[in-house]
Coordinates of C-alpha atoms in Angstrom, one line a residue:
Chain A
M5 CA 9.7 10.9 83.3
V6 CA 7.8 13.0 85.8
D7 CA 5.4 15.5 84.4
Y8 CA 6.3 18.5 86.5
K9 CA 3.3 20.5 85.3
L10 CA 1.2 18.4 87.7
L11 CA 3.3 19.5 90.6
V12 CA 3.2 23.2 89.9
P13 CA 0.9 24.0 92.9
Q14 CA 3.3 22.2 95.3
F15 CA 6.4 24.1 93.9
L16 CA 4.5 27.4 94.1
L17 CA 3.5 26.7 97.7
A18 CA 7.1 25.9 98.7
G19 CA 8.3 29.1 97.0
L20 CA 5.5 31.2 98.6
A21 CA 6.3 29.8 102.1
F22 CA 10.0 30.7 101.8
G23 CA 9.2 34.0 100.1
L24 CA 7.0 35.0 103.1
L25 CA 9.8 34.0 105.5
A26 CA 12.3 36.2 103.6
L27 CA 9.9 39.1 103.4
D28 CA 9.8 39.1 107.2
L29 CA 13.5 40.0 107.2
V30 CA 13.2 42.7 104.6
L31 CA 10.1 44.6 105.6
P32 CA 10.0 47.0 108.5
P33 CA 7.7 45.9 111.4
A34 CA 5.0 48.5 110.5
R35 CA 4.6 46.9 107.0
R36 CA 4.6 43.3 108.0
R37 CA 0.8 43.1 107.7
Y38 CA 1.3 43.1 103.9
I39 CA 3.0 39.7 104.2
A40 CA -0.3 38.2 105.2
Y41 CA -2.2 39.9 102.4
L42 CA 0.5 38.9 99.9
G43 CA 0.4 35.3 101.2
A44 CA -3.4 35.1 100.9
L45 CA -3.2 36.6 97.3
G46 CA -0.6 34.0 96.5
L47 CA -2.7 31.1 97.8
V48 CA -5.7 32.3 95.8
G49 CA -3.5 32.5 92.8
I50 CA -2.3 28.9 93.3
V51 CA -6.0 27.8 93.5
L52 CA -6.1 28.8 89.8
S53 CA -3.3 26.5 88.9
T54 CA -5.1 23.7 90.9
I55 CA -8.3 24.4 88.9
S56 CA -6.4 24.2 85.7
L57 CA -5.4 20.6 86.6
R58 CA -8.9 19.3 87.2
G59 CA -9.8 16.1 85.5
Q60 CA -6.2 15.0 85.3
E61 CA -5.3 11.5 86.4
A62 CA -1.7 10.6 87.0
A63 CA 0.6 8.6 89.3
L64 CA 3.9 10.4 89.7
Y65 CA 7.2 8.8 91.0
G66 CA 5.9 5.3 90.4
G67 CA 2.7 5.8 92.3
L68 CA 4.1 7.6 95.4
F69 CA 2.2 10.8 94.5
L70 CA -1.3 10.6 92.9
I71 CA -3.1 13.4 91.1
D72 CA -6.8 13.0 90.7
N73 CA -10.0 14.9 91.3
Y74 CA -10.0 13.7 94.9
A75 CA -6.6 15.2 95.6
L76 CA -7.4 18.4 93.7
F77 CA -10.6 18.9 95.6
F78 CA -8.6 18.8 98.9
Q79 CA -5.9 20.9 97.4
G80 CA -8.4 23.7 96.6
L81 CA -10.0 23.4 100.0
F82 CA -6.7 23.7 101.8
L83 CA -5.5 26.6 99.7
V84 CA -8.7 28.5 100.4
M85 CA -8.5 27.6 104.1
G86 CA -4.9 28.8 104.2
A87 CA -5.9 32.2 102.6
V88 CA -8.8 32.6 105.1
I89 CA -6.5 31.8 108.1
L90 CA -3.8 34.3 106.9
L91 CA -6.4 37.1 106.6
A92 CA -8.1 36.2 109.9
A93 CA -4.8 35.9 111.7
E94 CA -3.2 39.2 110.6
D95 CA -4.8 41.4 113.2
H96 CA -4.3 38.9 116.0
V97 CA -0.6 38.2 115.1
R98 CA 0.2 41.9 115.0
K99 CA -1.4 42.6 118.4
F100 CA -0.4 39.5 120.4
L101 CA 2.4 37.6 118.6
G102 CA 5.8 38.4 117.3
H103 CA 7.6 37.3 114.1
A104 CA 4.7 37.8 111.8
G105 CA 6.4 36.6 108.6
E106 CA 7.4 33.3 110.2
Y107 CA 3.8 32.7 111.4
Y108 CA 2.4 33.2 107.9
G109 CA 5.2 31.2 106.3
L110 CA 4.4 28.2 108.5
V111 CA 0.7 28.5 107.7
V112 CA 1.7 28.1 104.0
V113 CA 4.1 25.2 104.8
A114 CA 1.1 23.5 106.5
V115 CA -0.9 23.9 103.3
L116 CA 1.9 22.3 101.3
A117 CA 2.0 19.3 103.8
M118 CA -1.7 18.8 103.6
T119 CA -1.8 18.8 99.8
V120 CA 0.9 16.1 99.8
M121 CA -0.9 14.1 102.4
T122 CA -4.1 13.8 100.3
S123 CA -2.1 13.0 97.2
A124 CA 0.0 10.3 98.8
G125 CA -0.4 6.8 97.4
E126 CA 2.1 5.1 99.7
L127 CA 2.7 5.0 103.4
L128 CA 6.2 6.7 103.6
T129 CA 5.0 9.7 101.6
A130 CA 1.9 9.9 103.8
Y131 CA 4.0 9.7 106.9
I132 CA 6.5 12.4 105.8
A133 CA 3.7 14.8 104.9
L134 CA 1.9 14.0 108.1
E135 CA 5.0 14.8 110.1
L136 CA 5.6 18.0 108.2
L137 CA 2.0 19.1 109.0
S138 CA 2.5 18.1 112.7
F139 CA 5.8 19.9 113.0
T140 CA 4.3 23.2 111.7
F141 CA 1.4 22.8 114.1
Y142 CA 3.7 22.1 117.1
V143 CA 5.5 25.4 116.3
L144 CA 2.3 27.3 115.6
S145 CA 0.7 26.1 118.9
A146 CA 3.7 27.2 121.0
Y147 CA 4.0 30.4 119.1
A148 CA 3.1 32.8 121.9
T149 CA 6.5 32.3 123.5
R150 CA 5.9 34.3 126.7
D151 CA 2.4 32.9 127.2
L152 CA 2.6 30.1 129.7
R153 CA -0.6 28.4 128.4
S154 CA 0.9 28.4 124.8
N155 CA 4.1 26.9 126.1
E156 CA 2.1 24.2 127.9
A157 CA 0.0 23.5 124.8
G158 CA 3.2 23.2 122.7
V159 CA 4.8 20.7 125.1
K160 CA 1.7 18.6 125.5
Y161 CA 1.1 18.6 121.8
I162 CA 4.6 17.6 120.7
L163 CA 5.0 14.9 123.4
L164 CA 1.6 13.3 122.6
G165 CA 2.0 13.9 118.9
A166 CA 5.4 12.2 118.8
F167 CA 4.0 9.3 120.9
S168 CA 1.2 8.9 118.4
S169 CA 3.6 9.0 115.5
A170 CA 5.6 6.1 117.1
L171 CA 2.4 4.1 117.4
L172 CA 1.5 4.8 113.8
L173 CA 5.0 3.9 112.6
Y174 CA 5.1 0.6 114.5
G175 CA 1.8 -0.2 112.9
I176 CA 3.2 0.7 109.5
S177 CA 6.2 -1.5 110.1
L178 CA 4.0 -4.5 110.9
I179 CA 1.8 -3.9 107.9
Y180 CA 5.0 -3.7 105.7
G181 CA 6.2 -6.9 107.3
A182 CA 2.9 -8.7 106.7
T183 CA 2.3 -7.5 103.1
G184 CA 5.8 -6.7 101.8
T185 CA 4.7 -3.4 100.4
T186 CA 3.9 0.2 101.5
Y187 CA 1.7 1.1 98.5
F188 CA -2.0 1.4 99.3
R189 CA -2.9 -0.6 96.2
G190 CA -0.3 -3.3 97.0
I191 CA -1.7 -3.6 100.5
A192 CA -5.2 -4.1 99.0
G193 CA -3.8 -7.0 97.0
A194 CA -2.2 -8.7 100.1
V195 CA -5.1 -8.4 102.6
G196 CA -8.1 -10.6 102.5
G197 CA -11.2 -11.3 104.6
T198 CA -9.1 -12.7 107.4
L199 CA -5.9 -11.1 108.6
S200 CA -2.8 -12.6 110.1
P201 CA -2.1 -11.6 113.8
G202 CA 0.8 -9.3 112.8
L203 CA -1.3 -7.5 110.2
L204 CA -4.2 -7.2 112.6
L205 CA -1.9 -5.6 115.3
G206 CA -0.4 -3.3 112.7
L207 CA -3.8 -2.2 111.6
V208 CA -4.9 -1.5 115.2
L209 CA -1.8 0.6 115.9
L210 CA -2.3 2.4 112.6
I211 CA -5.9 3.3 113.4
A212 CA -4.8 4.3 117.0
G213 CA -2.1 6.6 115.6
F214 CA -4.5 8.3 113.1
A215 CA -7.2 8.5 115.8
F216 CA -4.7 10.6 117.8
K217 CA -4.1 12.9 114.9
A218 CA -7.8 13.3 114.2
A219 CA -8.6 13.7 117.9
A220 CA -11.1 10.9 118.2
V221 CA -12.1 9.6 121.6
P222 CA -10.4 7.9 123.4
F223 CA -7.3 9.4 121.8
H224 CA -8.5 13.0 122.2
M225 CA -6.9 14.1 125.5
W226 CA -4.5 16.5 123.9
A227 CA -7.1 18.3 121.9
P228 CA -8.9 20.5 124.4
D229 CA -5.6 21.5 126.1
V230 CA -3.9 22.4 122.9
Y231 CA -6.9 24.1 121.4
E232 CA -7.3 26.2 124.6
G233 CA -3.6 27.1 125.0
A234 CA -2.6 27.7 121.4
P235 CA -3.0 31.2 119.9
L236 CA -6.6 31.6 118.4
P237 CA -5.7 31.6 114.7
T238 CA -3.7 28.4 115.3
T239 CA -6.7 26.8 117.0
A240 CA -8.9 27.8 114.1
Y241 CA -6.5 26.3 111.6
L242 CA -5.9 23.1 113.7
S243 CA -9.6 22.4 114.1
V244 CA -10.5 22.5 110.4
A245 CA -7.4 22.0 108.3
A246 CA -5.5 19.3 110.3
K247 CA -8.7 17.3 110.7
A248 CA -9.6 17.6 107.0
A249 CA -6.1 16.5 106.0
V250 CA -6.1 13.4 108.3
F251 CA -9.5 12.4 106.9
G252 CA -8.3 13.0 103.3
L253 CA -5.5 10.6 103.9
L254 CA -7.5 8.1 105.8
L255 CA -10.3 7.9 103.2
R256 CA -7.7 7.2 100.5
L257 CA -5.8 4.7 102.5
F258 CA -8.9 2.8 103.6
S259 CA -10.7 2.8 100.3
Q260 CA -7.7 1.9 98.1
G261 CA -5.7 -0.2 100.6
L262 CA -7.9 -1.7 103.2
L263 CA -11.3 -2.1 101.6
P264 CA -11.0 -5.9 101.3
A265 CA -10.7 -6.2 105.1
I266 CA -13.6 -3.9 105.8
E267 CA -15.5 -6.5 108.0
V268 CA -12.4 -6.7 110.2
W269 CA -11.8 -3.0 110.9
R270 CA -15.3 -1.5 110.5
W271 CA -16.3 -2.2 114.2
V272 CA -13.2 -0.4 115.4
I273 CA -14.1 2.7 113.5
V274 CA -17.7 2.4 114.6
A275 CA -16.6 2.3 118.2
L276 CA -14.4 5.3 117.8
A277 CA -17.2 7.2 116.1
A278 CA -19.8 6.4 118.7
A279 CA -17.4 7.3 121.6
S280 CA -16.3 10.6 119.9
I281 CA -19.9 11.7 119.2
T282 CA -21.0 10.9 122.7
V283 CA -18.1 12.2 124.7
G284 CA -17.4 15.2 122.5
N285 CA -21.0 16.5 122.7
L286 CA -21.6 15.7 126.4
V287 CA -18.4 17.1 127.7
A288 CA -18.9 20.3 125.7
I289 CA -21.9 21.2 127.9
P290 CA -20.1 22.3 131.1
Q291 CA -17.3 24.2 129.3
T292 CA -16.7 27.9 130.2
N293 CA -14.0 28.8 127.7
I294 CA -15.1 29.3 124.1
K295 CA -12.0 27.7 122.7
R296 CA -12.5 24.6 124.8
L297 CA -16.2 24.4 123.9
L298 CA -15.2 24.5 120.2
A299 CA -12.5 21.9 120.9
Y300 CA -15.1 19.4 122.3
S301 CA -17.5 20.4 119.5
S302 CA -14.8 19.5 117.0
I303 CA -14.2 16.1 118.7
G304 CA -17.9 15.5 118.1
Q305 CA -17.6 16.6 114.5
A306 CA -14.7 14.1 114.1
G307 CA -17.1 11.4 115.3
Y308 CA -19.6 12.4 112.5
L309 CA -16.8 12.1 110.0
L310 CA -15.8 8.7 111.3
V311 CA -19.4 7.5 110.7
G312 CA -18.7 8.2 107.0
L313 CA -15.4 6.4 107.2
A314 CA -17.0 3.3 108.8
A315 CA -19.6 3.2 105.9
L316 CA -16.9 3.7 103.2
S317 CA -19.1 3.5 100.1
P318 CA -18.6 6.1 97.3
Q319 CA -21.7 7.8 98.6
A320 CA -20.3 7.9 102.1
V321 CA -16.9 9.3 101.0
S322 CA -18.8 12.0 99.1
G323 CA -20.7 12.6 102.4
V324 CA -17.5 13.0 104.3
L325 CA -16.1 15.4 101.7
V326 CA -19.2 17.5 101.6
H327 CA -19.4 17.6 105.4
L328 CA -15.7 18.6 105.6
A329 CA -16.3 21.5 103.2
G330 CA -19.4 22.7 105.1
Y331 CA -17.7 22.2 108.5
A332 CA -14.6 24.1 107.3
A333 CA -16.6 27.1 106.3
T334 CA -18.7 27.0 109.5
N335 CA -15.9 26.5 112.0
L336 CA -13.7 29.1 110.3
L337 CA -16.7 31.5 110.6
A338 CA -17.1 30.7 114.3
F339 CA -13.4 31.1 115.0
T340 CA -12.9 34.2 112.9
A341 CA -15.8 35.8 114.8
V342 CA -14.2 34.8 118.1
I343 CA -10.8 36.1 116.9
A344 CA -12.4 39.5 116.0
Y345 CA -14.1 39.6 119.4
Y346 CA -10.9 38.6 121.3
N347 CA -8.7 41.2 119.4
E348 CA -10.9 44.0 120.7
T349 CA -11.6 42.7 124.2
G350 CA -8.9 40.2 125.2
H351 CA -11.5 37.8 126.6
E352 CA -12.3 34.3 125.6
Q353 CA -14.6 33.0 128.4
I354 CA -18.2 32.4 127.3
E355 CA -19.5 34.7 130.0
D356 CA -17.4 37.5 128.4
F357 CA -19.7 37.3 125.4
A358 CA -22.5 38.8 127.4
G359 CA -24.0 41.7 125.6
A360 CA -22.1 41.1 122.4
A361 CA -25.3 41.6 120.5
E362 CA -25.3 45.3 121.5
R363 CA -21.6 45.9 121.4
A364 CA -20.9 44.2 118.1
P365 CA -24.2 43.2 116.4
Y366 CA -22.5 42.0 113.2
L367 CA -20.1 39.7 115.0
A368 CA -22.9 38.3 117.2
L369 CA -25.1 37.6 114.2
L370 CA -22.4 35.8 112.3
L371 CA -21.3 33.8 115.4
T372 CA -25.0 32.8 115.8
I373 CA -25.1 31.6 112.1
A374 CA -22.0 29.6 112.8
M375 CA -23.4 28.0 115.9
F376 CA -26.7 27.1 114.2
S377 CA -24.8 25.6 111.3
L378 CA -22.5 23.6 113.7
A379 CA -25.7 22.3 115.5
G380 CA -27.2 21.4 112.1
L381 CA -30.2 23.7 111.8
P382 CA -31.8 23.9 108.3
F383 CA -30.8 26.6 105.8
F384 CA -27.2 26.4 107.0
A385 CA -24.3 24.2 105.8
G386 CA -24.3 22.0 108.8
F387 CA -27.8 20.6 108.2
T388 CA -27.3 19.9 104.5
T389 CA -23.9 18.2 104.8
K390 CA -24.9 16.2 107.9
F391 CA -28.1 15.0 106.1
Y392 CA -26.1 13.9 103.1
L393 CA -23.4 12.2 105.2
F394 CA -25.9 10.4 107.5
T395 CA -28.1 9.2 104.6
A396 CA -25.1 7.6 103.0
A397 CA -24.1 5.9 106.2
A398 CA -27.7 4.7 106.8
Q399 CA -27.7 3.1 103.3
E400 CA -24.7 1.0 104.5
G401 CA -26.7 -0.4 107.4
L402 CA -25.2 1.7 110.2
L403 CA -28.6 2.7 111.4
W404 CA -28.1 2.8 115.2
L405 CA -24.9 4.8 114.7
V406 CA -26.7 7.4 112.6
G407 CA -29.5 7.5 115.2
L408 CA -26.9 8.2 117.9
A409 CA -25.3 10.9 115.8
A410 CA -28.6 12.6 115.1
A411 CA -29.6 12.4 118.8
M412 CA -26.3 13.9 119.8
S413 CA -26.7 16.7 117.2
V414 CA -29.8 17.7 119.2
V415 CA -27.8 17.6 122.4
S416 CA -25.2 19.8 120.8
L417 CA -27.8 22.5 120.1
Y418 CA -28.0 23.1 123.9
Y419 CA -24.4 24.2 124.3
Y420 CA -24.3 26.2 121.1
L421 CA -27.5 28.0 122.3
M422 CA -25.8 28.8 125.6
V423 CA -23.3 31.0 123.7
I424 CA -26.1 32.6 121.8
K425 CA -28.0 33.2 125.0
Q426 CA -25.0 35.0 126.5
M427 CA -24.7 37.3 123.5
Y428 CA -28.4 38.2 123.1
I429 CA -30.0 38.0 126.5
H430 CA -27.4 38.8 129.2
P431 CA -26.6 42.5 129.6
S432 CA -23.1 43.7 128.8
R433 CA -20.7 44.6 131.6
H434 CA -18.8 46.9 129.3
S435 CA -20.4 49.3 127.0
P436 CA -18.1 50.5 124.2
R437 CA -19.0 49.3 120.7
L438 CA -16.5 47.0 119.0
R439 CA -15.3 47.8 115.5
P440 CA -13.4 44.9 113.9
G441 CA -11.1 45.9 111.0
F442 CA -12.5 45.8 107.5
V443 CA -10.4 42.8 106.4
L444 CA -11.8 40.7 109.2
T445 CA -15.3 42.0 108.5
G446 CA -14.9 41.1 104.8
V447 CA -13.6 37.6 105.6
L448 CA -16.5 37.0 108.0
G449 CA -18.9 38.1 105.3
V450 CA -17.5 35.8 102.7
L451 CA -17.5 32.8 105.1
A452 CA -21.1 33.5 106.2
F453 CA -22.1 33.6 102.5
A454 CA -20.3 30.3 102.0
V455 CA -22.1 28.7 105.0
V456 CA -25.5 29.8 103.7
A457 CA -24.7 28.9 100.1
I458 CA -23.6 25.4 100.9
G459 CA -26.7 25.0 103.1
V460 CA -29.2 26.3 100.4
Y461 CA -27.7 25.3 97.1
P462 CA -25.1 22.5 97.6
G463 CA -25.7 21.1 94.0
P464 CA -22.5 22.2 92.2
L465 CA -20.2 21.3 95.1
V466 CA -21.8 17.9 95.6
R467 CA -21.6 17.1 91.8
F468 CA -17.9 17.8 91.8
I469 CA -17.3 15.8 95.0
E470 CA -19.1 12.8 93.5
T471 CA -16.8 12.6 90.6
A472 CA -13.9 12.9 93.0
S473 CA -15.0 10.1 95.3
K474 CA -16.0 7.8 92.4
G475 CA -12.4 8.1 91.1
L476 CA -11.2 6.8 94.5
F477 CA -13.0 3.5 94.1
S478 CA -12.2 2.8 90.4
Chain B
M24 CA 21.1 -17.8 110.6
I25 CA 19.1 -15.8 113.2
P26 CA 15.4 -16.1 112.5
V27 CA 13.4 -12.9 111.8
S28 CA 11.3 -13.5 114.9
A29 CA 14.3 -12.8 117.1
Y30 CA 14.5 -9.3 115.7
L31 CA 10.8 -8.8 116.1
A32 CA 11.1 -9.9 119.8
V33 CA 13.8 -7.4 120.5
S34 CA 11.9 -4.7 118.7
A35 CA 8.7 -5.5 120.6
L36 CA 10.6 -5.4 123.9
L37 CA 12.2 -2.1 123.0
F38 CA 8.8 -0.7 122.0
S39 CA 7.2 -1.8 125.3
I40 CA 10.0 -0.3 127.4
G41 CA 9.6 3.0 125.5
M42 CA 5.8 2.9 126.0
Y43 CA 6.3 2.2 129.7
G44 CA 8.7 5.2 129.9
V45 CA 6.2 7.5 128.2
L46 CA 3.4 6.5 130.5
A47 CA 5.5 6.3 133.8
R48 CA 8.1 9.1 133.5
R49 CA 7.1 12.6 134.6
N50 CA 10.1 14.4 133.2
A51 CA 9.4 15.8 129.7
V52 CA 13.0 15.1 128.5
L53 CA 12.8 11.5 129.7
I54 CA 9.4 11.1 128.0
L55 CA 11.1 12.3 124.8
M56 CA 13.9 9.8 125.2
S57 CA 11.3 7.0 125.7
I58 CA 9.6 8.0 122.4
E59 CA 13.0 7.7 120.7
L60 CA 13.2 4.1 122.0
M61 CA 9.8 3.4 120.4
L62 CA 11.0 4.9 117.1
N63 CA 14.2 2.8 117.2
A64 CA 12.0 -0.3 117.7
V65 CA 10.3 0.7 114.5
N66 CA 13.6 0.9 112.8
I67 CA 14.7 -2.6 113.9
N68 CA 11.4 -3.9 112.5
L69 CA 11.8 -2.1 109.2
V70 CA 15.3 -3.2 108.6
A71 CA 14.7 -6.8 109.7
F72 CA 11.6 -7.1 107.4
S73 CA 13.5 -5.5 104.5
R74 CA 16.4 -7.9 105.0
Y75 CA 14.3 -11.1 105.3
L76 CA 11.3 -10.4 103.1
A77 CA 12.8 -8.6 100.1
P78 CA 16.6 -8.6 100.2
G79 CA 16.9 -7.0 96.8
E80 CA 14.5 -4.1 97.6
F81 CA 15.2 -1.0 99.7
T82 CA 11.7 0.0 100.8
G83 CA 12.3 -0.9 104.4
L84 CA 15.8 0.6 104.5
V85 CA 14.7 3.9 102.9
F86 CA 11.8 4.0 105.3
A87 CA 14.2 3.5 108.3
V88 CA 16.5 6.3 107.1
F89 CA 13.5 8.7 106.9
V90 CA 12.3 7.7 110.3
I91 CA 15.8 8.5 111.7
T92 CA 15.8 11.9 110.0
V93 CA 12.3 12.8 111.1
A94 CA 13.0 11.6 114.7
A95 CA 16.1 13.9 114.8
A96 CA 14.1 16.9 113.7
E97 CA 11.4 16.0 116.2
V98 CA 13.8 15.9 119.1
G99 CA 15.3 19.3 118.0
L100 CA 11.8 20.8 117.9
A101 CA 10.6 19.2 121.1
L102 CA 13.7 20.3 123.1
A103 CA 13.3 23.9 121.8
I104 CA 9.7 24.0 123.0
I105 CA 10.6 22.4 126.4
I106 CA 13.5 24.9 126.9
R107 CA 11.0 27.7 126.2
L108 CA 8.7 26.2 128.9
Y109 CA 11.6 25.8 131.3
R110 CA 12.7 29.4 130.9
N111 CA 9.2 30.6 131.9
R112 CA 8.3 28.0 134.5
A113 CA 11.6 26.6 135.7
T114 CA 10.2 23.0 135.5
V115 CA 10.0 20.2 133.0
N116 CA 7.9 18.0 135.2
V117 CA 4.7 17.2 133.3
D118 CA 2.7 16.9 136.5
E119 CA 3.4 20.5 137.3
I120 CA 2.4 21.7 133.9
D121 CA -1.2 21.9 134.7
L122 CA -2.5 25.4 133.8
L123 CA -4.9 23.8 131.4
K124 CA -7.1 21.3 133.1
W125 CA -7.1 17.7 131.7

């Protein structure tokens, strides 16, 4: 008998998503902004039901769906991210996009998909959740129907996304053929130190498919184009939430299913990590569009997260989770500031940020905080979480990779500083002051507080995450 | 009885043809059809493994049914997005879709 109490957050999420879609039909256009506020309120309410489940351990539907602290940590993270995106997107959707209720509804569907992804204990469940997530993002990327760049982003994303799904599925079918099961724990029982050729090929295709979804080099080609072409709130959501969900799934799959074969696949992940860190950070330097710059920066960040996946000790998993939380707060802060700037000016080139410090001192300051945190300067989330992650990876003997990651973090400071230089040193070509709405201002303030709080006092977060990642290995 | 390797060979061939199509075709709709070939290769694999490895269980068959369903939804969504592009640009050639530099 399934204990439905444990699935309350998922039921509420599905209800909320359809409720928001229905509200779009009922409310007159002038009132549609309240759909976003209501959605954010609903998501924060569902966080309470997630919190009430903490400490629970259960395998529902014969192990298809797992509830543990690990899944609940991600659930909380995704719900908060969804609420932030709804509030950050409202102004942008009203000014530049149509069909507000559908946009907000899809954002909530994506949250549902991600919570299922990190709870999946079996490959079919994981695949369905991954596809649900991808489908919502295909639609959200192509959402500006009259914008040619958004059309193009949508086509490129869905073609390459479907291609990567096919690779992933072929890998899954070979793994099923070699092990006779699709359960993560069952796979762990069937693999050993050496793998049969079929299983090896399956594993390589599986990793390639997931590397596409996580935008790791050399499977990253879609990311800069989609990030640049998609509407800004979609890009923000894609860069933090989709990445966190893929890593949430990967960590569970690798630690519960593929840990016995770690010596076989570790070097593949190490190669992906090294390539992502190097290419992401170096190609970011010549970029002129802020979305594209942040796209390459997020490819570099995926590389840092892969370092933790390659290490795969309980400590390293905690490192990845801590870094994901810090990165989510930081990147959402950066994107929300860019959204606020874009809503007022309609520009997204880095040179258009010239003089932002005079026109919008608050936005410029918060974007600076976000850039410093992304680069990993002390007192901000980026430093603390990277330090924690790299220490854990170094303990597993990945010293040269950690050295490369640290060196490339220094390189990344260069292109983040270029943005700050535009805002503070170059004179403005336009003079009027910008006044972002008070909802956006409030969201920015909360995110900036989170970035500094995680940077200065990460203790409580780290303690909870450590219990979560220990449960993954028991 | 036909050995399982025969099914795997057909599936691998179909997958390779699909992959060639994705990489070589320049028409977005044909790329989509090539992806469908790859997904059908997956289905052949799943059904063959299910039949030969565990005849009493349905894991592979259920998986194949879900793959078919998801693939149908994917095609619907992809065609909708491609039609939107076609209305604005009057082309579905992926080489001409180059506003965003690679």
